[in-house]
Short mmCIF file of C-alpha atoms and ligand atoms in Angstrom, two decimals:
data_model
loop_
_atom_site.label_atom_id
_atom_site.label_comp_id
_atom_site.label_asym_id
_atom_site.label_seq_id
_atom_site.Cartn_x
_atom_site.Cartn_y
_atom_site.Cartn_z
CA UNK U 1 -12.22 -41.85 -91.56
CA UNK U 2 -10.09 -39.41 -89.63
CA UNK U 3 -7.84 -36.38 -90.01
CA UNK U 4 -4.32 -37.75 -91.53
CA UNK U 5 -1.24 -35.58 -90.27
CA UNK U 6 0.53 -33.97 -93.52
CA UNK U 7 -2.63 -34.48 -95.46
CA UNK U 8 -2.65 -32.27 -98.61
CA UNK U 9 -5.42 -29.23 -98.16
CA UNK U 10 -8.63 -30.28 -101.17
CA UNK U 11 -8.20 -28.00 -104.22
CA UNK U 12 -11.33 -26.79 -103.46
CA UNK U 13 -10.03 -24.63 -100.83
CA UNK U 14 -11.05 -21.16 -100.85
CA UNK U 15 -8.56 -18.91 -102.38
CA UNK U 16 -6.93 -16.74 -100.18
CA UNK U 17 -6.36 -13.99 -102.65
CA UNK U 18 -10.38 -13.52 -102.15
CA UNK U 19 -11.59 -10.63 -104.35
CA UNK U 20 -15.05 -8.14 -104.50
CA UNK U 21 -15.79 -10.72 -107.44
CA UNK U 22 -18.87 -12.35 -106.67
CA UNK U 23 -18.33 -15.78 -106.20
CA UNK U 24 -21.17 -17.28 -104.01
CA UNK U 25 -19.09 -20.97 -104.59
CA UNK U 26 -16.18 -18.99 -102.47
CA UNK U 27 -18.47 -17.29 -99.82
CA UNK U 28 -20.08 -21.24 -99.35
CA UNK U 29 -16.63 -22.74 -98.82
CA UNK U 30 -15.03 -20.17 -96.59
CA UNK U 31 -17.67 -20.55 -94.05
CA UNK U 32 -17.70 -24.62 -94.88
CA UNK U 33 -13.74 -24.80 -94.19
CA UNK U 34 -14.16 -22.76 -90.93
CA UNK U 35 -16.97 -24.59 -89.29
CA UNK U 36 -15.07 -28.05 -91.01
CA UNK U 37 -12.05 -26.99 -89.01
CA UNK U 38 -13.39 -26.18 -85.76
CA UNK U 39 -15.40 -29.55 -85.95
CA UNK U 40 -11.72 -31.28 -87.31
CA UNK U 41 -13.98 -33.45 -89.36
CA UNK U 42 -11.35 -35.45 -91.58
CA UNK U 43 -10.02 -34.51 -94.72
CA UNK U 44 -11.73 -37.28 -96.41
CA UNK U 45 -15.14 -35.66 -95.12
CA UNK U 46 -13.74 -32.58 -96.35
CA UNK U 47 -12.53 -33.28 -99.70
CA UNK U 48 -16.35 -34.92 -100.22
CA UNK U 49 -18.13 -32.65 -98.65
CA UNK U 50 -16.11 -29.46 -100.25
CA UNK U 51 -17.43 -30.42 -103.61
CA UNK U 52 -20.30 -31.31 -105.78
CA UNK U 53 -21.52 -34.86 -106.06
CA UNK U 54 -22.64 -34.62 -109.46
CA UNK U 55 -22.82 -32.04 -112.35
CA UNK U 56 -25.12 -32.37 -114.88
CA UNK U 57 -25.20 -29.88 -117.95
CA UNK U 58 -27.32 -29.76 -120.70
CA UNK U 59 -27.85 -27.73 -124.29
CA UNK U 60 -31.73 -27.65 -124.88
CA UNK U 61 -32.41 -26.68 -128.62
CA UNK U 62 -36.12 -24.73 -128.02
CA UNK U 63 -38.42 -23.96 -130.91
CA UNK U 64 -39.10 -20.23 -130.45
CA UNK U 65 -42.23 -18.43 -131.38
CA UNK U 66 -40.80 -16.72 -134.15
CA UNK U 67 -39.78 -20.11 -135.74
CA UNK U 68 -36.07 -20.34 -134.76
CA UNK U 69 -34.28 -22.06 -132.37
CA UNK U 70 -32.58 -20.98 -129.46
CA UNK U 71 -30.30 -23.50 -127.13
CA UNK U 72 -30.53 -22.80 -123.69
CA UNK U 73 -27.52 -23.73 -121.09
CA UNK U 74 -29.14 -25.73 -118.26
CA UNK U 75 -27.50 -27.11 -115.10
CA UNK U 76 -28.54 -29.62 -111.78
CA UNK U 77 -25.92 -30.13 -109.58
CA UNK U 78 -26.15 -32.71 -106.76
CA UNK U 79 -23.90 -31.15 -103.88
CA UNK U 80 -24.56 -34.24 -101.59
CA UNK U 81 -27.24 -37.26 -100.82
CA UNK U 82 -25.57 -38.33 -97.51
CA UNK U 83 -28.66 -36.84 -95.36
CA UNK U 84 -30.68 -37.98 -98.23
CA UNK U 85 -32.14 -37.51 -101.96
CA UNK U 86 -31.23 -34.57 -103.55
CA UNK U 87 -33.63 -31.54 -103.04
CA UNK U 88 -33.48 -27.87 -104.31
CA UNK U 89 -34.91 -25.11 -106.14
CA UNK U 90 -34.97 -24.83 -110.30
CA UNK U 91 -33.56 -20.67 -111.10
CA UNK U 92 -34.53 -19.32 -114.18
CA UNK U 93 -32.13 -15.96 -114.37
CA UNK U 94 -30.00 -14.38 -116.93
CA UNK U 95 -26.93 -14.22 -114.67
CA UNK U 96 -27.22 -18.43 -113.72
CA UNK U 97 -23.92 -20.03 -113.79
CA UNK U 98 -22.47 -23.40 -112.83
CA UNK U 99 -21.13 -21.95 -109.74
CA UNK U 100 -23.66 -20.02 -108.89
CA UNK U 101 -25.74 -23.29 -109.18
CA UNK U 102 -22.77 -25.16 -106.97
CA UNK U 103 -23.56 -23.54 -103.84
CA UNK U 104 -27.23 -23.39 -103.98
CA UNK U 105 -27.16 -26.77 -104.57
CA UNK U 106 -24.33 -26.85 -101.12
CA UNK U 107 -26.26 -24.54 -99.15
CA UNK U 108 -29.62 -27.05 -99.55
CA UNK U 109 -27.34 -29.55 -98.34
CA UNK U 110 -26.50 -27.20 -94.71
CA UNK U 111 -30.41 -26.06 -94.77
CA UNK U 112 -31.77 -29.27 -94.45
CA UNK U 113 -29.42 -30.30 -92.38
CA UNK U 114 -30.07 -27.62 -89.57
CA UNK U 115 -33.70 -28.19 -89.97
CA UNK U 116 -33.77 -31.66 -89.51
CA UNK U 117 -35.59 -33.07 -92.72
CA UNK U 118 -34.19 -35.86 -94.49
CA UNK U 119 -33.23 -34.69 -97.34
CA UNK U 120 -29.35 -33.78 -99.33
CA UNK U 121 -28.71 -30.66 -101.28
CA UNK U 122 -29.39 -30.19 -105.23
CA UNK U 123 -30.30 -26.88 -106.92
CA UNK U 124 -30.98 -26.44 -110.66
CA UNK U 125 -31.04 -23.61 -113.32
CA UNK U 126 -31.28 -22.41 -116.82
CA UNK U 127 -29.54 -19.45 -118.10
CA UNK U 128 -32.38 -17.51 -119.62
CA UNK U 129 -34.86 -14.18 -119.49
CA UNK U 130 -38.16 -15.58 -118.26
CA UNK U 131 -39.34 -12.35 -118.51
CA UNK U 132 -39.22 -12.13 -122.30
CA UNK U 133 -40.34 -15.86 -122.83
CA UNK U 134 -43.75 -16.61 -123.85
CA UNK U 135 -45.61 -19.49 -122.05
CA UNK U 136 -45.31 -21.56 -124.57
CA UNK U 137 -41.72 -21.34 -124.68
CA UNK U 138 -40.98 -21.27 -121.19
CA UNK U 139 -43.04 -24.78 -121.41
CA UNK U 140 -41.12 -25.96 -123.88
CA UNK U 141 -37.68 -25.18 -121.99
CA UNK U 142 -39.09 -26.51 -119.08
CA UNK U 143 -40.20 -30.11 -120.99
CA UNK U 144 -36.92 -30.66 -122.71
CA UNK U 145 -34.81 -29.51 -119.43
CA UNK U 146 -36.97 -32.77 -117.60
CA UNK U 147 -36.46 -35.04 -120.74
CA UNK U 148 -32.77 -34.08 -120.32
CA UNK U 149 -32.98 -34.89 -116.38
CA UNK U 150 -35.16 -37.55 -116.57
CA UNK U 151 -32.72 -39.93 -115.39
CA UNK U 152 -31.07 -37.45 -112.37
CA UNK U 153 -35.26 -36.66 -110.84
CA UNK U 154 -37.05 -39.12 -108.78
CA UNK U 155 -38.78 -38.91 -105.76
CA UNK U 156 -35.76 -40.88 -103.95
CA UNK U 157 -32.95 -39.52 -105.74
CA UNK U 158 -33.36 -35.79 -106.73
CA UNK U 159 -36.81 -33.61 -106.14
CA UNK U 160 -36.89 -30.05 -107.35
CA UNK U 161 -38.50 -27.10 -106.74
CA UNK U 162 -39.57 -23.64 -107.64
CA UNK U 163 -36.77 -20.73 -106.93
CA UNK U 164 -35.93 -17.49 -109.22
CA UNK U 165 -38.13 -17.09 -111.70
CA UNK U 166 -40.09 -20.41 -111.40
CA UNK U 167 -43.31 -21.06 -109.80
CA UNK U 168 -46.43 -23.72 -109.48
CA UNK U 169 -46.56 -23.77 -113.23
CA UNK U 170 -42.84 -24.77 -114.38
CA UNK U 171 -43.64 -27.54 -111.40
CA UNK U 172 -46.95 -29.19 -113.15
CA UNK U 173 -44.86 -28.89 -116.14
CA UNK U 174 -42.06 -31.21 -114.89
CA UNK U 175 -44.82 -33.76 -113.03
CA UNK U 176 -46.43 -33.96 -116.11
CA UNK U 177 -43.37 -34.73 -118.15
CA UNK U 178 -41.45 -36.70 -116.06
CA UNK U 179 -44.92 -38.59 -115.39
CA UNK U 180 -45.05 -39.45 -119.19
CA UNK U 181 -41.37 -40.14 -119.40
CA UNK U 182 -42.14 -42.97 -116.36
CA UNK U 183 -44.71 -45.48 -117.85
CA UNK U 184 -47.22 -42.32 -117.16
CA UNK U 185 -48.41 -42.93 -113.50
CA UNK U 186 -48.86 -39.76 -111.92
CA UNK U 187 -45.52 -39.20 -110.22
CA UNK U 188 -46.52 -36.33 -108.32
CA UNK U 189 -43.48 -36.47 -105.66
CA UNK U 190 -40.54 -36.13 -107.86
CA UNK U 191 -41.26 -32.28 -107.48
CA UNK U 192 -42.78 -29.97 -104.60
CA UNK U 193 -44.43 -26.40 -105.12
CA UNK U 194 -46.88 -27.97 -107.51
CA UNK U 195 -50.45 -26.59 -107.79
CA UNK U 196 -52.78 -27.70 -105.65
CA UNK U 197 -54.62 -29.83 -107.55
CA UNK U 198 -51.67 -31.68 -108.94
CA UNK U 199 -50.94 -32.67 -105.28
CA UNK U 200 -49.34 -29.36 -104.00
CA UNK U 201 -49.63 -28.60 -100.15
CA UNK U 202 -51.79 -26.17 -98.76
CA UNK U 203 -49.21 -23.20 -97.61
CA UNK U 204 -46.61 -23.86 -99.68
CA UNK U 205 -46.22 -20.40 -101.63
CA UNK U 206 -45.82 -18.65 -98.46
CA UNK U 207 -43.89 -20.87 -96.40
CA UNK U 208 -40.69 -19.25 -97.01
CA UNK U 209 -41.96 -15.29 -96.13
CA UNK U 210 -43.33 -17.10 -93.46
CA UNK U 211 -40.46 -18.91 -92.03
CA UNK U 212 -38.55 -15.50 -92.68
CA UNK U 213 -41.18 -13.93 -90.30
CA UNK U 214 -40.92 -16.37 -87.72
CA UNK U 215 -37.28 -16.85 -86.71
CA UNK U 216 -37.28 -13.00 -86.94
CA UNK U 217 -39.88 -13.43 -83.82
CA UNK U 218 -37.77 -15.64 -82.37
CA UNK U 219 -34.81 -13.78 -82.21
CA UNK U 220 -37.13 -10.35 -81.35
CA UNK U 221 -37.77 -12.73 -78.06
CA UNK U 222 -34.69 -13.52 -77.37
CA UNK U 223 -33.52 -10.14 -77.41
CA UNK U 224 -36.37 -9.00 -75.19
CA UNK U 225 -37.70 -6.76 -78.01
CA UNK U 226 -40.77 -6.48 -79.00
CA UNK U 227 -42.07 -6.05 -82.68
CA UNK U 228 -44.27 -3.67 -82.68
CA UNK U 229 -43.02 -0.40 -83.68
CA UNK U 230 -39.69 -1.70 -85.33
CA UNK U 231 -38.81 -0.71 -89.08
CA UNK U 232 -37.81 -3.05 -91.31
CA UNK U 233 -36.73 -3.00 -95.17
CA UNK U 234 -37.14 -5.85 -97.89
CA UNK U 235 -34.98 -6.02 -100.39
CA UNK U 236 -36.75 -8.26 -103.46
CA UNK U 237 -40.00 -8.19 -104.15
CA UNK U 238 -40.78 -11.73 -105.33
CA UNK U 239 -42.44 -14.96 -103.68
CA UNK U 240 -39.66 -14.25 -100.23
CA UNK U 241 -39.45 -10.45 -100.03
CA UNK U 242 -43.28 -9.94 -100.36
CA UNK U 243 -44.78 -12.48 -98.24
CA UNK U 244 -42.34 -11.52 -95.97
CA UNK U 245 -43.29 -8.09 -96.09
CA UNK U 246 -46.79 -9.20 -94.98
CA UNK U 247 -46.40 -11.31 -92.22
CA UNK U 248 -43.87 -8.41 -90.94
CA UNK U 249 -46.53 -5.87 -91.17
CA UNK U 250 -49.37 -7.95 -89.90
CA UNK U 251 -47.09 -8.56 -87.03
CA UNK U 252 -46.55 -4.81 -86.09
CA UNK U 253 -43.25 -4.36 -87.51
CA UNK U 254 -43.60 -1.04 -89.77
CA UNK U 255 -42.09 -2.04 -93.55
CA UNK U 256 -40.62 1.18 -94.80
CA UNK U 257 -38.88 0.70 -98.21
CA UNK U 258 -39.00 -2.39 -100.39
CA UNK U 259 -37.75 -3.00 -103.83
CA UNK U 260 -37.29 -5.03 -106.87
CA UNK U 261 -34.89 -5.30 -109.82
CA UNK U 262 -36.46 -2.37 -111.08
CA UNK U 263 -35.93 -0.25 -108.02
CA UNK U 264 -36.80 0.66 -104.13
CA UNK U 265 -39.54 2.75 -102.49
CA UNK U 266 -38.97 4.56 -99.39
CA UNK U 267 -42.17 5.49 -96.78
CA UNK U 268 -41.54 6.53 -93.26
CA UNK U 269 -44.89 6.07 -92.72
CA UNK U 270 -44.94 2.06 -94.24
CA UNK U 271 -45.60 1.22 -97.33
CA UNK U 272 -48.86 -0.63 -97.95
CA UNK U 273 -47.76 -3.93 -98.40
CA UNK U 274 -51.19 -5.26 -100.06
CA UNK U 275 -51.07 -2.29 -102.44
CA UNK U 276 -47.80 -2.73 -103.25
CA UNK U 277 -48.38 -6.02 -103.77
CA UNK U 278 -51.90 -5.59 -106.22
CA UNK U 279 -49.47 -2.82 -107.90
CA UNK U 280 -47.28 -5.32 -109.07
CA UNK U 281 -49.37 -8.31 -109.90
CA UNK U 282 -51.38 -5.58 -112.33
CA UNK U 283 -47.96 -4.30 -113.80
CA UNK U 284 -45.90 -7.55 -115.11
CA UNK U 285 -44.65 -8.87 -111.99
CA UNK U 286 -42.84 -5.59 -111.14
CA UNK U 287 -42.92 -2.51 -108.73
CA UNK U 288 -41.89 -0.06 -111.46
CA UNK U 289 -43.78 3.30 -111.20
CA UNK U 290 -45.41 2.25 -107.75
CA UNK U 291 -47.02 5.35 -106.28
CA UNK U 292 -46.59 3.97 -102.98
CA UNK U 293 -43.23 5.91 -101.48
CA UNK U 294 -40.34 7.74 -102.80
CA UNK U 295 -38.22 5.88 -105.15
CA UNK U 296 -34.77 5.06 -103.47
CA UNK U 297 -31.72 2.74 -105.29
CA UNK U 298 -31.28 -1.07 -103.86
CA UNK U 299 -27.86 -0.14 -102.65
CA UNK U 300 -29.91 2.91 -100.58
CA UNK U 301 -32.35 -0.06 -99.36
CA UNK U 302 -29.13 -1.83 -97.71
CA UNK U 303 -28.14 1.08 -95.78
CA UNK U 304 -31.15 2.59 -94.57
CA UNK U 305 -31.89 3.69 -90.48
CA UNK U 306 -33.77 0.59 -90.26
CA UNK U 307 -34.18 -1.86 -87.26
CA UNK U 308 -34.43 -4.81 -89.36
CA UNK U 309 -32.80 -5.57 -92.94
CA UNK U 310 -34.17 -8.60 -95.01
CA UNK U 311 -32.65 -9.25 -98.30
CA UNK U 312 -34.81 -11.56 -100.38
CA UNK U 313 -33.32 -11.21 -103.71
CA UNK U 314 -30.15 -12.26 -105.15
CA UNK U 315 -26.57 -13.32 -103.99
CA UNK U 316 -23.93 -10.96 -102.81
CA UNK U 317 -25.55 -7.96 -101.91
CA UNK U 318 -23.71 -7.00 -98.76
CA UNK U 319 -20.23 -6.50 -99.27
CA UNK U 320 -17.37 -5.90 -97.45
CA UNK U 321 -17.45 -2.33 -99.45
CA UNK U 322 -21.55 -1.53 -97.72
CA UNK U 323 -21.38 -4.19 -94.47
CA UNK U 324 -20.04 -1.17 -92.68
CA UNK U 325 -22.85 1.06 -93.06
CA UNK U 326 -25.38 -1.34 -92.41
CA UNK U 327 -27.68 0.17 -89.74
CA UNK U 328 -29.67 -2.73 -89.09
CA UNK U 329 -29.14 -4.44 -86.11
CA UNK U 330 -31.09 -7.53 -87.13
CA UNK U 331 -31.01 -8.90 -90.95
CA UNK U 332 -32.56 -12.08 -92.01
CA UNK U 333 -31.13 -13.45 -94.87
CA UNK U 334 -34.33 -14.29 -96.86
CA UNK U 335 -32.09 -14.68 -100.10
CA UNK U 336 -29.51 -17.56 -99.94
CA UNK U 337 -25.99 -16.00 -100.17
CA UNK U 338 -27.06 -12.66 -100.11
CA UNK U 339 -23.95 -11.86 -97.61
CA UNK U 340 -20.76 -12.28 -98.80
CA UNK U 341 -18.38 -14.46 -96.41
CA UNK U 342 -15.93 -11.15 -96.51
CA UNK U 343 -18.63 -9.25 -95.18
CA UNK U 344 -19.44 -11.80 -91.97
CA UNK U 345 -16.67 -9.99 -89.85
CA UNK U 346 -17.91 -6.75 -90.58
CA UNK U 347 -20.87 -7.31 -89.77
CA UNK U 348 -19.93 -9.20 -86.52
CA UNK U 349 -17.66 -6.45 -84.97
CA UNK U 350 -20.50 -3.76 -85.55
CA UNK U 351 -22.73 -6.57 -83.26
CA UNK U 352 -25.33 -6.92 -86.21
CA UNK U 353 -27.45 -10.10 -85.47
CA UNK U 354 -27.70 -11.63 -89.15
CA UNK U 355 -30.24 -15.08 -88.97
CA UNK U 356 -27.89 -16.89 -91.78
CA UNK U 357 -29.93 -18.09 -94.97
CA UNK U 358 -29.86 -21.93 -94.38
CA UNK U 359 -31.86 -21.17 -91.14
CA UNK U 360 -33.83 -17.86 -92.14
CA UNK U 361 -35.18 -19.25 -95.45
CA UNK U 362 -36.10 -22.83 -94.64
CA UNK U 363 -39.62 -22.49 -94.12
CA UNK U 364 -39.81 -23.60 -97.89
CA UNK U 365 -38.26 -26.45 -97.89
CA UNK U 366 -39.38 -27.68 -95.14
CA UNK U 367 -42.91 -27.55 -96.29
CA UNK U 368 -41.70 -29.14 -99.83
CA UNK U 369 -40.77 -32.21 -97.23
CA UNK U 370 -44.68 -31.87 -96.26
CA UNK U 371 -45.52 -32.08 -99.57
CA UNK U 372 -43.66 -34.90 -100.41
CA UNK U 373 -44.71 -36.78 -97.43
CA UNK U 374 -48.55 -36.11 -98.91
CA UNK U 375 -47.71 -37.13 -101.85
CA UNK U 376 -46.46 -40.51 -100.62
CA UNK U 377 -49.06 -40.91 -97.87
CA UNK U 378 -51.91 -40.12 -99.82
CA UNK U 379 -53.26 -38.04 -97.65
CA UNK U 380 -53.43 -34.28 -97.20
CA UNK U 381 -53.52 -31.72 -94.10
CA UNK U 382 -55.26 -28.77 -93.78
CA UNK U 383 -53.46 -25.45 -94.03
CA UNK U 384 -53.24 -25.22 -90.23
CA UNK U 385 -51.82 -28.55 -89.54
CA UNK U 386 -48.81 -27.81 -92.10
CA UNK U 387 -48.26 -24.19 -90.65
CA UNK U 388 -48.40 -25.88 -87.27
CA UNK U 389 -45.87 -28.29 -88.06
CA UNK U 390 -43.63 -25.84 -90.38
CA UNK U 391 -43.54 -23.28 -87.58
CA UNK U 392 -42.61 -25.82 -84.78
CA UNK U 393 -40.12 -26.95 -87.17
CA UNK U 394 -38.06 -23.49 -88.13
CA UNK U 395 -38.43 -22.25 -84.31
CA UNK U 396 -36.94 -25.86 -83.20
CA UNK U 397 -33.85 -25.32 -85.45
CA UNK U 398 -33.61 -21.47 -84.38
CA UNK U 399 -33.34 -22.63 -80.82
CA UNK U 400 -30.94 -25.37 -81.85
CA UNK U 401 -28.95 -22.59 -83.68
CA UNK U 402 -28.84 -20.25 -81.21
CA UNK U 403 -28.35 -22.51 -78.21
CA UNK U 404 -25.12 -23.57 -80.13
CA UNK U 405 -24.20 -20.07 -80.86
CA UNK U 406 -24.71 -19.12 -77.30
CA UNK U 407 -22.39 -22.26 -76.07
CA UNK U 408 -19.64 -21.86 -78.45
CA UNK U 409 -19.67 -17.79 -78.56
CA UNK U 410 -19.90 -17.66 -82.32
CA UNK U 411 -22.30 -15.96 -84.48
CA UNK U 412 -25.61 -17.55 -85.82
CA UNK U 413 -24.02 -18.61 -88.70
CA UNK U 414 -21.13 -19.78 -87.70
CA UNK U 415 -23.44 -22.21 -85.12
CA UNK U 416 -25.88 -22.99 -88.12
CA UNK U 417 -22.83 -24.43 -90.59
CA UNK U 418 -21.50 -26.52 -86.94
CA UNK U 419 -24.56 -28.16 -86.94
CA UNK U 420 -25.16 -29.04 -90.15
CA UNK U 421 -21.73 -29.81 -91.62
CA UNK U 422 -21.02 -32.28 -88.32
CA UNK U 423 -24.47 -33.73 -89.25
CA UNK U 424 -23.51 -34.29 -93.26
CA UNK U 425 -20.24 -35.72 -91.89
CA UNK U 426 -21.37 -38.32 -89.50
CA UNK U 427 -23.83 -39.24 -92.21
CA UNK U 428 -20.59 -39.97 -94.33
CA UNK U 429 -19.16 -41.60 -92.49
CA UNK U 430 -22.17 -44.00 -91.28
CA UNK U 431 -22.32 -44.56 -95.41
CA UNK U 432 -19.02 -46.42 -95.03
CA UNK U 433 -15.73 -46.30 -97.11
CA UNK U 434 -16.13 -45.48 -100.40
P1 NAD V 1 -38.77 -14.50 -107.23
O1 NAD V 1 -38.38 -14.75 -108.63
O2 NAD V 1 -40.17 -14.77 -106.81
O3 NAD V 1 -38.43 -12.97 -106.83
C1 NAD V 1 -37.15 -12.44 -106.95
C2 NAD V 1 -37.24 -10.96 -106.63
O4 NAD V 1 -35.93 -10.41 -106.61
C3 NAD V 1 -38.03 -10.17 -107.67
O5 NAD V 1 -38.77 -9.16 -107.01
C4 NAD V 1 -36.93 -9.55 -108.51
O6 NAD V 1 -37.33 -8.37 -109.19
C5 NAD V 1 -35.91 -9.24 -107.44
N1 NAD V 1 -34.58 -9.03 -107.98
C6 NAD V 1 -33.94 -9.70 -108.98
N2 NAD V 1 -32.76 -9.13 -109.22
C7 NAD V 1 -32.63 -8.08 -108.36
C8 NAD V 1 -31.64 -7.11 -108.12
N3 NAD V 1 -30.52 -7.09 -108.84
N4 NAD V 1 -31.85 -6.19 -107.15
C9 NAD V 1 -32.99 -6.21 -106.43
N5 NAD V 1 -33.98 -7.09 -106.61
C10 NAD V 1 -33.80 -8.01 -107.55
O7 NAD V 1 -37.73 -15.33 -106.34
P2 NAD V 1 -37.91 -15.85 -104.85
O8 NAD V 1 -38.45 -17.23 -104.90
O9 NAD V 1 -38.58 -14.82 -104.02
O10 NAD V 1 -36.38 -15.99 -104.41
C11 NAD V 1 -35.65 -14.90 -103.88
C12 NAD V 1 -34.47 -15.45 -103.10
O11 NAD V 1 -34.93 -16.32 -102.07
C13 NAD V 1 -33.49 -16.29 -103.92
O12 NAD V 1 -32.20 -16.13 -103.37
C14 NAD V 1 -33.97 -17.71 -103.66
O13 NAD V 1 -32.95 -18.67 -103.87
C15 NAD V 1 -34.33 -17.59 -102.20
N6 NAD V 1 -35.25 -18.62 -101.71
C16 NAD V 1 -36.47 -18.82 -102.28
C17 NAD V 1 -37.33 -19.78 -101.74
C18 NAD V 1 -38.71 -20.00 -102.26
O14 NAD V 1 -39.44 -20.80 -101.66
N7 NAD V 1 -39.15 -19.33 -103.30
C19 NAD V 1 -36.90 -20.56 -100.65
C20 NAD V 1 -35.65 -20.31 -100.09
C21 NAD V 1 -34.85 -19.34 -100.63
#
C-alpha cells in the first residue's frame, strides 16, 4: 500500500472547527492524523486505521429487583486486531457513549503497541449507575451483556477486562458465562482481572498504580530529580488514582490533595494515603466526608502548586480553558484521555513533561497479557516474577518513548503515537491486501 497523490482525506478526519465539547474520539484522531502524517503511512493505512473495526451494540432487557425491567445500552467496539486479538477494559458509567467507547477501544490499540505485547485494541461499556445497582442486578447485566457478546469474546479474538466501575467480580461473572455458553470447559482466558482463584494473576489489581509509579521514576531519573520531597496530586480515587497514591508515597513523593467524584482534599502536610484509603472502603467506595485534609473542588486539584499532577479519573479534564494554569511540571496521565488534544500545545509551550496515557497506564494491560499467558500455560508465577517482568516491561517502552522523543524533538506523546501507529501500520500491511 502507499500514499496515492490526490487521494481524498478519510471522513474520519478530525474536524477542524474543534470545539470545548468533549469528544475523546476527536482528541484520539488529532494526535493519530499527526503522528500518521509525519510517518506518511498511506491513506489506505489511514482510512483503516482511523476507524473502528467493528461495532457491536446491544439492548439488554434486565429483570430489576423491584420486578420491572430496565434495558440497558451496551457497546464493544473492536478498533483493530492487526497487532493481535482484541483486548480492553469493560466501563460501567452513566456518561458511556459509543464514542467514548471508540477511542478507548483506539487508544488499547496505540498502548499495546508501545509496550510491545501482542495484542489489538477493543474496549467495552454499558451505560448504567453501578452505584445504585444491586449485585444481583449488576450480575444479571453483566450475564446477558456476555450472552449478547458471546460470539465477539474469545481468548484469540477479543479478551476483556475490568475498567470504570468494574472489577474481579463482573470478570468471574463473564468466565463463568461465557464458560457455559462454550460446551462449559473452564475458559478462563477469554477475560483478565479475574479473581485469583478463577485463574487471575498475582498483582494484577495494582499493576496499573504501579506502572503509573514507575515511568514517573523513570522520567524523575532522567531529569536528574530525585523523588523524595516532591508533591504530587491524584485526581480519582479508584483502582489507578489510589494505588498510585501509594506507591508515590512509599516512594518519598509527598501526596497532597486527592479526590473523587464526590470531591478533593487538600494537606500540605500529605494526606495519609492508607487512611484515606480505609476511609473509603468503610464509606461506599467514596471519599465523601474524609477528615483527612481540607476539602478543595477537582478543577482546584488540576491547578494546584504541585510538582507532579496525575489524573486517574475520567476523560477530558485538562482543557485548553485550565492547561494554562497547570503548575505541574510533570503529569502522568493515569486516566486514558484525560488531556484533551487542544490542550497538548499548551501544555508543551509552558515545558510541562506529560507521560501520555498509552505509556503511563499500561502497567495493566500488560499484566492482563501475564495473565493470559497463565492461563494458557498452565502455570502461574509468583507475585515477584510478574512485577519483575511488568516493571522491565513499562521502563523498556519509557526508554523506547523517550529515546524517540529525544531523536525527533517532539513531546512524549507525540513519540509514543510514532511508535505505535508505524507498528499497527506495518502490521497492515504484512496482513496483505484486503
Ligand atoms: P475506578 O472505577 O476504580 O475509579 C474511578 C475513580 O474516578 C473513582 O474514584 C471515581 O469516584 C472517580 N471519578 C469518577 N468521575 C469523576 C469526576 N467527574 N471527577 C473526579 N473523579 C471522578 O476506575 P479505574 O479503574 O481507576 O479507572 C480510572 C481511569 O484509569 C479510567 O480512565 C480508566 O480507563 C483508566 N485505566 C484503568 C486501568 C485499570 O487497570 N483499572 C488501566 C488503564 C487505564
Amino acid at each position: 500500500m502507499s500514499r496515492r497523490k490526490g487521494d481524498q482525506l478519510p471522513v474520519a478526519e478530525p474536524s477542524s472547527t474543534s470545539s470545548l465539547h468533549s469528544d475523546p474520539y476527536a482528541s484520539m484522531l488529532s494526535r493519530f492524523h499527526a503522528a500518521a502524517e509525519r510517518l506518511g503511512i498511506s491513506t489506505d493505512e489511514i482510512q483503516i486505521l482511523s476507524r473502528p473495526a467493528e461495532i457491536h451494540i446491544a439492548y439488554l432487557p434486565v429483570a430489576m429487583d423491584d420486578g420491572s425491567i430496565k434495558v440497558f445500552e451496551a457497546y464493544r467496539v473492536i478498533h483493530s486486531r492487526a497487532l493481535g486479538p482484541g483486548k480492553g477494559g469493560i466501563r460501567y458509567a452513566p456518561e458511556v457513549n459509543m464514542r467514548e467507547v471508540m477511542a478507548l477501544a483506539a487508544w488499547m490499540t496505540w498502548k499495546c503497541a508501545v509496550v510491545n505485547i501482542p495484542y489489538g485494541g477493543a474496549k467495552g461499556g454499558i451505560t448504567c449507575e453501578p452505584k445504585k445497582m444491586s449485585t444481583g442486578e449488576l450480575e444479571r447485566l453483566t450475564r446477558a451483556y456476555t450472552r449478547a457478546m458471546s460470539e465477539v469474546f474469545g481468548p484469540d479474538k477479543d479478551i476483556p477486562a475490568p475498567d470504570m466501575g468494574t472489577s474481579a467480580r463482573e470478570m468471574a461473572w463473564i468466565v463463568d458465562e461465557y464458560s457455559r455458553l462454550h460446551g462449559g470447559n473452564f475458559i478462563p482466558a477469554v477475560v483478565t482481572g479475574k479473581p485469583l482463584e478463577l485463574g487471575g494473576s498475582k498483582g494484577r489489581v495494582e499493576a496499573t498504580g504501579r506502572g503509573v509509579t514507575t515511568v514517573i521514576l523513570q522520567a524523575l531519573q532522567r531529569m536528574g530529580r530525585r523523588p523524595e520531597g516532591l508533591t504530587a496530586a491524584v485526581q480519582g480515587f479508584g483502582n489507578v488514582g489510589s494505588i498510585t497514591a501509594k506507591y508515590l508515597s512509599q516512594n518519598g513523593i509527598r501526596v497532597v490533595a486527592i479526590s473523587d467524584k464526590t470531591g478533593g482534599y487538600y494537606n500540605e502536610g500529605g494526606i495519609l494515603i492508607h487512611q484515606a484509603i480505609q476511609y473509603r472502603d468503610t464509606h461506599s467506595g467514596v471519599l465523601d466526608g474524609f477528615k483527612g485534609g481540607e476539602p478543595i473542588t477537582n478543577d482546584q486539584l488540576l491547578t494546584l502548586d504541585v510538582d507532579i499532577l496525575v489524573p486517574a479519573a475520567l476523560e477530558d479534564q485538562i482543557t485548553p480553558h485550565n492547561a494554562a494554569n497547570v503548575k505541574a511540571w510533570l503529569i502522568a496521565e493515569g486516566a486514558n484521555g484525560p488531556t484533551m488534544a487542544e490542550a497538548d500545545s499548551i501544555l508543551n509551550e509552558k515545558g510541562v513533561t506529560v507521560i501520555p496515557d498509552i505509556l503511563a497506564n499500561a502497567g495493566g494491560v500488560i499484566v492482563s497479557y501475564y495473565e493470559w499467558v497463565q492461563n494458557r500455560r498452565g502455570h502461574y508465577y509468583t507475585e515477584s516474577e510478574v512485577q519483575e517482568r511488568a516493571d522491565n516491561t513499562i521502563k523498556q517502552a519509557f526508554d523506547d518513548v523517550f529515546t524517540r522523543a529525544a531523536a525527533q524533538k517532539v513531546s512524549l506523546r507525540e513519540a509514543a503515537y510514532l511508535i505505535a501507529v508505524e507498528k499497527a501500520a506495518r502490521a497492515l500491511r504484512m496482513h496483505g491486501k484486503y
